[in-house]
PDB file of C-alpha atoms in Angstrom:
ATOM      1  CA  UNK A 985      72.834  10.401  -8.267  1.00 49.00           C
ATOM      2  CA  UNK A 986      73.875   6.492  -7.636  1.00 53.00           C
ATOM      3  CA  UNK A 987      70.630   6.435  -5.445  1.00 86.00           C
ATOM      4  CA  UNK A 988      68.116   7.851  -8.097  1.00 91.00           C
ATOM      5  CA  UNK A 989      69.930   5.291 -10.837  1.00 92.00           C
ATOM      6  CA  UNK A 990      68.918   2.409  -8.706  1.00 93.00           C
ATOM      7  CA  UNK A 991      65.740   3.935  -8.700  1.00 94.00           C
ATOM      8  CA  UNK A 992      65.413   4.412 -12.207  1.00 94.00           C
ATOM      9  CA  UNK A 993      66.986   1.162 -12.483  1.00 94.00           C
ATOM     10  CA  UNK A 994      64.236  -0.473 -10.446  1.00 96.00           C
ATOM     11  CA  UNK A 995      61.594   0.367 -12.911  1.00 95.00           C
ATOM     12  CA  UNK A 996      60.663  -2.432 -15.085  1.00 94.00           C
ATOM     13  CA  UNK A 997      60.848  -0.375 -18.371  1.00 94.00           C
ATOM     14  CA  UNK A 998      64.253   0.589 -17.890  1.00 95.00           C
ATOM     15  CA  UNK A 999      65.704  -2.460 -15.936  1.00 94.00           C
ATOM     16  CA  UNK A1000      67.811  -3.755 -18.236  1.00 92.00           C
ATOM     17  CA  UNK A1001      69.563  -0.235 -19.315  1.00 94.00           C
ATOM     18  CA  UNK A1002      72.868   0.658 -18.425  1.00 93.00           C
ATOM     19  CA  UNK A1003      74.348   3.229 -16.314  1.00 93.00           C
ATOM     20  CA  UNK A1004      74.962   5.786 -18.832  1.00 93.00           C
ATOM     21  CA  UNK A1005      71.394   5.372 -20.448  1.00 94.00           C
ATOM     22  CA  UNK A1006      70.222   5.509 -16.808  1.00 95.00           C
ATOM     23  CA  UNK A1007      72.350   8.848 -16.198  1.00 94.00           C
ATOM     24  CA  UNK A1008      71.416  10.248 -19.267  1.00 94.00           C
ATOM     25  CA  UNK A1009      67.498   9.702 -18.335  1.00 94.00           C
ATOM     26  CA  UNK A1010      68.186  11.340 -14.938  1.00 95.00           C
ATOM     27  CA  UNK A1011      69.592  14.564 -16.280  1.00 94.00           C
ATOM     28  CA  UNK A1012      67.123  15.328 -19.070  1.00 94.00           C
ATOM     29  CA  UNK A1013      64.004  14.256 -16.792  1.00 95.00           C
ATOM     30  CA  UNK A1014      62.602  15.845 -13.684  1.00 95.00           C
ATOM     31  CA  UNK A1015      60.935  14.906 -10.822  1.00 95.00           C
ATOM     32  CA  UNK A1016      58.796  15.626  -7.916  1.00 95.00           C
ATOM     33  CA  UNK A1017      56.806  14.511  -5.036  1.00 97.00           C
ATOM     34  CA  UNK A1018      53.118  14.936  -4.837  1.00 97.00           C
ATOM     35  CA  UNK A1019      50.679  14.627  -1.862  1.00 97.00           C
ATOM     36  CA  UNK A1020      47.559  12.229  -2.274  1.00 93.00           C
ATOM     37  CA  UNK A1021      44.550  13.763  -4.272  1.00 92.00           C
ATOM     38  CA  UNK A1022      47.040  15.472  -6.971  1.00 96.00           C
ATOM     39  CA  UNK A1023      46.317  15.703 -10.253  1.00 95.00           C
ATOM     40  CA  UNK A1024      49.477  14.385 -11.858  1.00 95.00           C
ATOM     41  CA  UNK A1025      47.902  14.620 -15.577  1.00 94.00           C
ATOM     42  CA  UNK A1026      44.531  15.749 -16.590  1.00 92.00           C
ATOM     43  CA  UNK A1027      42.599  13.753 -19.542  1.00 91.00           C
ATOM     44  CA  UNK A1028      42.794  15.827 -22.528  1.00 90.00           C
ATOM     45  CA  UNK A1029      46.197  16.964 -22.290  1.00 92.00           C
ATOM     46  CA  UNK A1030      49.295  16.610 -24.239  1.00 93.00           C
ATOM     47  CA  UNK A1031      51.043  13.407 -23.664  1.00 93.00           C
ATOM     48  CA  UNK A1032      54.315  15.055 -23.992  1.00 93.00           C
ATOM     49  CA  UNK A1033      56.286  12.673 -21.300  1.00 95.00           C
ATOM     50  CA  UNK A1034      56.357   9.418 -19.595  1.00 95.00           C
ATOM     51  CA  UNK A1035      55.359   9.696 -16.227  1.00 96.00           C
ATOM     52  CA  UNK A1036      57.375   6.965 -14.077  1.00 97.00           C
ATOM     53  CA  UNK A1037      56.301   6.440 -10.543  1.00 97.00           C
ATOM     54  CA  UNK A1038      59.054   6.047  -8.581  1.00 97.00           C
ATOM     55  CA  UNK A1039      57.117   5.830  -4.674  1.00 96.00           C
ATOM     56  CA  UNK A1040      53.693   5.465  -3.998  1.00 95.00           C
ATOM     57  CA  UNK A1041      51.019   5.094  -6.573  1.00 93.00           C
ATOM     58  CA  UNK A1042      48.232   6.860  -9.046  1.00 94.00           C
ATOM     59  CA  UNK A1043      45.188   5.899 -10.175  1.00 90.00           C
ATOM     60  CA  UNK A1044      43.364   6.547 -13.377  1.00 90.00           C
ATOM     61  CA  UNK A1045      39.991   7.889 -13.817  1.00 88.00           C
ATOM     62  CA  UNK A1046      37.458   9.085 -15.968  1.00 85.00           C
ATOM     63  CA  UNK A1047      34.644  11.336 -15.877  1.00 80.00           C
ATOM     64  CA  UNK A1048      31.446  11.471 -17.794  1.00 70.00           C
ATOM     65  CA  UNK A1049      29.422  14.588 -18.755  1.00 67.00           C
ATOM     66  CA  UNK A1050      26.935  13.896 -16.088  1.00 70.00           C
ATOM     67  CA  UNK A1051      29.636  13.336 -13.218  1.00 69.00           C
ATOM     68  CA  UNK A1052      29.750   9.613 -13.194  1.00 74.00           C
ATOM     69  CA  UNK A1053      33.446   8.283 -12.733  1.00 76.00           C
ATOM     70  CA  UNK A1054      34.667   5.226 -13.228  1.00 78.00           C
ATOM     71  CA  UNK A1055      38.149   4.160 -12.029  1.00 79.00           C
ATOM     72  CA  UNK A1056      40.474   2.307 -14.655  1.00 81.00           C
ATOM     73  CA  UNK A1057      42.879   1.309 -12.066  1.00 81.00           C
ATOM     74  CA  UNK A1058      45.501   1.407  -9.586  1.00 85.00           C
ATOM     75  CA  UNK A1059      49.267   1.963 -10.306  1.00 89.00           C
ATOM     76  CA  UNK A1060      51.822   1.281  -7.694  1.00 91.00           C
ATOM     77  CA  UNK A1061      55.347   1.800  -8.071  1.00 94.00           C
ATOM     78  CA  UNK A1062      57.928   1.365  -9.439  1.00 96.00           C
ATOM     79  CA  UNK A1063      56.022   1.491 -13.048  1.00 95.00           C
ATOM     80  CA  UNK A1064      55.160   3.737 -15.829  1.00 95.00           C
ATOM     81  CA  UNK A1065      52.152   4.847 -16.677  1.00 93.00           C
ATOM     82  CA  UNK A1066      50.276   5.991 -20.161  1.00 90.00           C
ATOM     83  CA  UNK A1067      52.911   4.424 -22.716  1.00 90.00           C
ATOM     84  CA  UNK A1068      49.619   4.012 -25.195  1.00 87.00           C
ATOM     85  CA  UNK A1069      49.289   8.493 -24.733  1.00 90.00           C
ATOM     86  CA  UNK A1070      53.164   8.628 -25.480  1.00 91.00           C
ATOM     87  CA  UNK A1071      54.011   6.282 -28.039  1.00 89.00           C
ATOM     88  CA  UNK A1072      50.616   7.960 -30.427  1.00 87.00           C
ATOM     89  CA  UNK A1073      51.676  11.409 -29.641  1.00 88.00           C
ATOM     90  CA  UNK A1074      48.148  12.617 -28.355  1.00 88.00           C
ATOM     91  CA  UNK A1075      46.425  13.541 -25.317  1.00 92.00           C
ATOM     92  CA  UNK A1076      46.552  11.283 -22.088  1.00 91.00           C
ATOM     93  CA  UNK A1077      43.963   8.536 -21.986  1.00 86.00           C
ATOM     94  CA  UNK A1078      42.850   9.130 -18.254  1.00 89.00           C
ATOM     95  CA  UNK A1079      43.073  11.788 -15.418  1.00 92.00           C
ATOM     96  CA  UNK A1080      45.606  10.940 -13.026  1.00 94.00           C
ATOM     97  CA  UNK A1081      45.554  11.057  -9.600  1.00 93.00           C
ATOM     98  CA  UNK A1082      48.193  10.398  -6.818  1.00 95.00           C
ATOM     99  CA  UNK A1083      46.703   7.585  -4.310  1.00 91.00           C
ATOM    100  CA  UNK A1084      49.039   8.405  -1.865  1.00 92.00           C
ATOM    101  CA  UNK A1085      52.189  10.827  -1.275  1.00 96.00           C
ATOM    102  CA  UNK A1086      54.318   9.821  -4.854  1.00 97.00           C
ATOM    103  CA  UNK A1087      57.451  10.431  -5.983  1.00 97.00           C
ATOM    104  CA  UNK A1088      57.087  11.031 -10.125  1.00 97.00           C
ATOM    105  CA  UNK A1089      59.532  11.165 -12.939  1.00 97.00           C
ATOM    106  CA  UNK A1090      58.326  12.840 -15.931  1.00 97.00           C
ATOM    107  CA  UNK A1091      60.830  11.328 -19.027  1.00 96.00           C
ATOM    108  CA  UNK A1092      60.433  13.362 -22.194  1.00 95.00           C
ATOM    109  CA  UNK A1093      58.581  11.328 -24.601  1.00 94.00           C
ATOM    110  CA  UNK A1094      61.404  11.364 -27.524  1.00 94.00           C
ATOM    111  CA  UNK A1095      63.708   9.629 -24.853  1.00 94.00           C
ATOM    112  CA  UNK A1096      60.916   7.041 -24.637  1.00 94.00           C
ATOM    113  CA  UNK A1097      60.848   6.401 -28.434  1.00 93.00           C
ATOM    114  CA  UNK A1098      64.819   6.635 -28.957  1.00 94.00           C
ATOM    115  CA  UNK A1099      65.117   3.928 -26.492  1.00 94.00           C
ATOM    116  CA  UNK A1100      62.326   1.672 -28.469  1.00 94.00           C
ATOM    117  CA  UNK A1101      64.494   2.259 -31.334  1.00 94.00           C
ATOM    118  CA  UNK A1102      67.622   1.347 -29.685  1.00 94.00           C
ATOM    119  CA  UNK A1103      67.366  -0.986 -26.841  1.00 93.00           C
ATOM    120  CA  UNK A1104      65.404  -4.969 -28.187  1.00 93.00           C
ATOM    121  CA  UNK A1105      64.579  -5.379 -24.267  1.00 92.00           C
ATOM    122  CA  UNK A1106      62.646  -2.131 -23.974  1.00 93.00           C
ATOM    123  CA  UNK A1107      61.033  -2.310 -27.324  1.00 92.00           C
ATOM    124  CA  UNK A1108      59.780  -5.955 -26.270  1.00 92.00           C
ATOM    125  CA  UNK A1109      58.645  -4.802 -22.483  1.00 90.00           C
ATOM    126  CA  UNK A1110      56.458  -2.155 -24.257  1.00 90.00           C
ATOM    127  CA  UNK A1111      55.028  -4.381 -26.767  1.00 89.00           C
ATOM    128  CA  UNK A1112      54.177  -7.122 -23.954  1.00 88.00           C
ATOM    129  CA  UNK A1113      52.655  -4.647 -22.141  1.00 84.00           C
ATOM    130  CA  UNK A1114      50.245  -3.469 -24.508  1.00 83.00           C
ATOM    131  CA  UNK A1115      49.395  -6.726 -26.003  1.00 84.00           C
ATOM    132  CA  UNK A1116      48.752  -7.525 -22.579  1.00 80.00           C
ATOM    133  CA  UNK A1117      46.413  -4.388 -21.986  1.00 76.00           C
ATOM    134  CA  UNK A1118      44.697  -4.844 -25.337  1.00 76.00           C
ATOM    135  CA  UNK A1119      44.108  -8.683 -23.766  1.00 75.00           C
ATOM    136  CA  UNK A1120      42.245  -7.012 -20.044  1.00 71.00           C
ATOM    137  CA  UNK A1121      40.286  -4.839 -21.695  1.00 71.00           C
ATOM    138  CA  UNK A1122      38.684  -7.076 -24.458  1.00 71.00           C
ATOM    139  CA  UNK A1123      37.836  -9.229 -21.035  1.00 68.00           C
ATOM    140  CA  UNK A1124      36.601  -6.305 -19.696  1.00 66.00           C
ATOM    141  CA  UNK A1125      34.491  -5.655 -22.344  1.00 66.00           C
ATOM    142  CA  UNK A1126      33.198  -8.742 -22.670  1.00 62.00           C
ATOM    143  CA  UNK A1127      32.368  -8.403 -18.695  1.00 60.00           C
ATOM    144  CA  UNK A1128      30.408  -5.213 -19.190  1.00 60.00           C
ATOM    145  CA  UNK A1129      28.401  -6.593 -22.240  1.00 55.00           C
ATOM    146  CA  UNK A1130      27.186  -9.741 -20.801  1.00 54.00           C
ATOM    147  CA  UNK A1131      28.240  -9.682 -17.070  1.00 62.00           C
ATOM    148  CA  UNK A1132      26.006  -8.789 -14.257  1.00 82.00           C
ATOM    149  CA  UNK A1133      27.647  -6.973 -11.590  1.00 87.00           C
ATOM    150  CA  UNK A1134      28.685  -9.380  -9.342  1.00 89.00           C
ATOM    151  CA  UNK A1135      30.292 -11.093 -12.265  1.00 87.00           C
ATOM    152  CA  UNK A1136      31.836  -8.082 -13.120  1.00 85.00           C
ATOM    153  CA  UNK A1137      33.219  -7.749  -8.905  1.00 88.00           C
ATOM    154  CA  UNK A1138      34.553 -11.423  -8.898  1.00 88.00           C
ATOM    155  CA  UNK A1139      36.883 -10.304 -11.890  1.00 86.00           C
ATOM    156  CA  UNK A1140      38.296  -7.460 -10.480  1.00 86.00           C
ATOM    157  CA  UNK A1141      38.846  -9.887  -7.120  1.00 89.00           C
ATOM    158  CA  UNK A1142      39.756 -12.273  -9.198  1.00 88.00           C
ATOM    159  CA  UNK A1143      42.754 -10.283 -11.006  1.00 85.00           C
ATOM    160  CA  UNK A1144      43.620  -8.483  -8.114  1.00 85.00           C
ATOM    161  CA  UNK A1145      44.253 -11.645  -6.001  1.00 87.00           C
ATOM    162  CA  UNK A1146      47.150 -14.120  -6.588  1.00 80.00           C
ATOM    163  CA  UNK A1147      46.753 -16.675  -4.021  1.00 88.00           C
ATOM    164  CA  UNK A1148      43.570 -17.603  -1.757  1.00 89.00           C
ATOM    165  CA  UNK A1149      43.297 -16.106   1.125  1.00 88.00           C
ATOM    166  CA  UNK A1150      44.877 -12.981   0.104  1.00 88.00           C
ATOM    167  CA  UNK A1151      43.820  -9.937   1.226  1.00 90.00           C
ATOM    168  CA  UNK A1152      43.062  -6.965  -1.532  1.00 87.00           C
ATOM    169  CA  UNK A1153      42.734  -3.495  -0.465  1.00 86.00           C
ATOM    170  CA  UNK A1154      39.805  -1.832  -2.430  1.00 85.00           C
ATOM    171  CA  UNK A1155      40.551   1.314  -3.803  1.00 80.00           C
ATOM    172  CA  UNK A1156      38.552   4.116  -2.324  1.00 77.00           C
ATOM    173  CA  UNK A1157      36.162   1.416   0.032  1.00 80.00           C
ATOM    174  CA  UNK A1158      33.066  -0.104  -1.680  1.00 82.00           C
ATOM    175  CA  UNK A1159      33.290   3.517  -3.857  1.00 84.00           C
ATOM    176  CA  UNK A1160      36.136   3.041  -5.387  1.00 83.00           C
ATOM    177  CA  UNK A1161      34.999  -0.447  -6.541  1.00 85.00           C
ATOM    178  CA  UNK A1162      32.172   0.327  -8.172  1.00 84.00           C
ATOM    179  CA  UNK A1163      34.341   2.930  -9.761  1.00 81.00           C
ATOM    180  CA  UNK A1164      36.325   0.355 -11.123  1.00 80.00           C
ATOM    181  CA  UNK A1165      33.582  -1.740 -12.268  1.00 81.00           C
ATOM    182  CA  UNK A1166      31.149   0.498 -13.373  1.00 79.00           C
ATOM    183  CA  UNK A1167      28.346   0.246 -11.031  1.00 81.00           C
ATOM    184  CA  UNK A1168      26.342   1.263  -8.135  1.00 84.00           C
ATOM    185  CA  UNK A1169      27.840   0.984  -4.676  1.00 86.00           C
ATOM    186  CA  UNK A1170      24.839  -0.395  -3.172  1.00 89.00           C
ATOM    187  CA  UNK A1171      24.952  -3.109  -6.369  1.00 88.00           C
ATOM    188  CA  UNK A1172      28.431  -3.877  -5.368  1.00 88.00           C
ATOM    189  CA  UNK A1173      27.899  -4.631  -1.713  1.00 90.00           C
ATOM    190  CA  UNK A1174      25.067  -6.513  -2.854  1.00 91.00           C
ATOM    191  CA  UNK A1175      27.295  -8.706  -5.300  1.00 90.00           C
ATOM    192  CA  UNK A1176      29.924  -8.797  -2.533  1.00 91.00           C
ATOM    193  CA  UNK A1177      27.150  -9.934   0.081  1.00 91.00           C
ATOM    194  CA  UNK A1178      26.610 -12.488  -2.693  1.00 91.00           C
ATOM    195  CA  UNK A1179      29.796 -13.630  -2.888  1.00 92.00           C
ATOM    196  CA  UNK A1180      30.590 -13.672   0.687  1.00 91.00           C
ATOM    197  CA  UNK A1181      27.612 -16.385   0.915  1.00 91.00           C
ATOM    198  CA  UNK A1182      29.133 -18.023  -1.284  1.00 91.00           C
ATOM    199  CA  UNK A1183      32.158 -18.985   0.476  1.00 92.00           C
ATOM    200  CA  UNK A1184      34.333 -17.284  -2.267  1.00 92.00           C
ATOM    201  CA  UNK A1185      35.444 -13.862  -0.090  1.00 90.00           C
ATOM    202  CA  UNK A1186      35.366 -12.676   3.220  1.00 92.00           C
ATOM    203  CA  UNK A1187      34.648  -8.721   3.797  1.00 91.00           C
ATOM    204  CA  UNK A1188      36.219  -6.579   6.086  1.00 89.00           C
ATOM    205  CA  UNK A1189      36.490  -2.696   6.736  1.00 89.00           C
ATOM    206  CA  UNK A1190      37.816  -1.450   3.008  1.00 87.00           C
ATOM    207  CA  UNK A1191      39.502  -4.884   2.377  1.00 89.00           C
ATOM    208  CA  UNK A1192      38.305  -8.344   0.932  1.00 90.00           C
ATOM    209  CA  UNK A1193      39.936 -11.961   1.680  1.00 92.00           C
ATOM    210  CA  UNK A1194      39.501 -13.913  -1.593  1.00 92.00           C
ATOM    211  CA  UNK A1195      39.280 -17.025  -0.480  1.00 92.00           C
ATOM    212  CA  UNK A1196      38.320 -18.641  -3.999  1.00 90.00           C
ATOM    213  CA  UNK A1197      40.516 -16.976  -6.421  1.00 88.00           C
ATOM    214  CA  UNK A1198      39.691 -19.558  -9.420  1.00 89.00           C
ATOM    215  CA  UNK A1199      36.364 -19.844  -8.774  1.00 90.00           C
ATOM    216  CA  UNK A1200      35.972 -16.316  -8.821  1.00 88.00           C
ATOM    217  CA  UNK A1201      37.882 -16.149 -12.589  1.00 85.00           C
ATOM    218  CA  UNK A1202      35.399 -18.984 -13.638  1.00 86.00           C
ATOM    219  CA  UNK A1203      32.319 -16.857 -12.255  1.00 84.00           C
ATOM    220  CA  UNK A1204      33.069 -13.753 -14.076  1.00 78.00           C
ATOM    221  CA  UNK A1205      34.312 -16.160 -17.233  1.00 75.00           C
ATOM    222  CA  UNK A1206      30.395 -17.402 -17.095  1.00 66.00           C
TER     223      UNK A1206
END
């Protein structure tokens, strides 16, 4: 138990909660660990818990009628995941998938509300967090509007990098980014060749050095 409460404890949401909030959260949640490829939560279904990664990370897809997918991220732990599904009592936003072997905690979802009620710092976590969501995705659909797709790569390298010269793991290879932006592959290794001549990244084997993190953010800002 005093190992899973530091691991509880860990997670942002619930950082600032105290041991017997922690316990409590322990004993009415459950928890399991999941090889890579599992489906955690399909889209569609009820949202009827918070699902708190504990180790390793999902990702969150969605599929279109005509088998198209597009990948709306990346979620490593320790985090939470679908807040927006929980809080509206409705059906989760996105299939998730484990990226890797993860450790989950599904928290019933009128634990998640009774602590908004009760506790200012998680009530102001989850509000930062979604103002902050609502923020990416108006970007994002600003990006998609007007942005070509190399505009659209130097975003996601842009937000995915904090410092030049770091090196970002893409998720599923050149696939998996043109998951996440909504393209081609062979348009996104075209808009990474383009970038790469540009001084701004360097390519390797399912990885990209961003060399030019701020020039990048000003290219997909164009």
């Amino acid at each position: 138990m005093p190992d899973d409460v530091a691991t509880l404890r860990a997670v942002p949401l619930f950082a600032g909660l105290d041991r017997r909030r922690l316990t409590s959260l322990l004993g009415r949640s459950t928890a399991r660990t999941v090889t890579a490829g599992t489906v955690v939560a399909l889209r569609g279904d009820p949202a009827g818990h918070l699902i708190v990664v504990e180790a390793g990370a999902l990702t969150a897809v969605r599929e279109t009628a005509r088998g198209r997918r597009l990948r709306l991220g990346e979620f490593a732990a320790p985090c939470t995941v679908d807040k927006a599904a929980v809080l509206a009592g409705r059906t989760h936003t996105a299939t998730w998938l484990a990226a890797t072997r993860t450790r989950i905690r599904l928290v019933p979802a009128g634990d998640l509300l009774t602590l908004i009620d009760e506790v200012p710092g998680v009530r102001h976590h989850v509000l930062r967090h979604l103002a902050g969501r609502l923020h990416d995705r108006q970007d994002d659909l600003v990006r998609v509007a007007f942005g070509d797709t190399t505009a659209r790569v130097a975003g996601w390298l842009a937000r995915a990098a904090v410092r030049p010269g770091d090196r970002v793991i893409l998720p599923g290879s050149q696939t998996g980014l043109a998951e996440s932006v909504g393209a081609s592959r062979v348009a996104v290794n075209r808009a990474l060749s383009a970038l790469a001549t540009a001084g701004l990244v360097r390519t390797e084997p399912g990885a990209v050095v961003v060399l030019a993190p701020e020039e990048l953010a000003a290219l997909a800002a164009e």
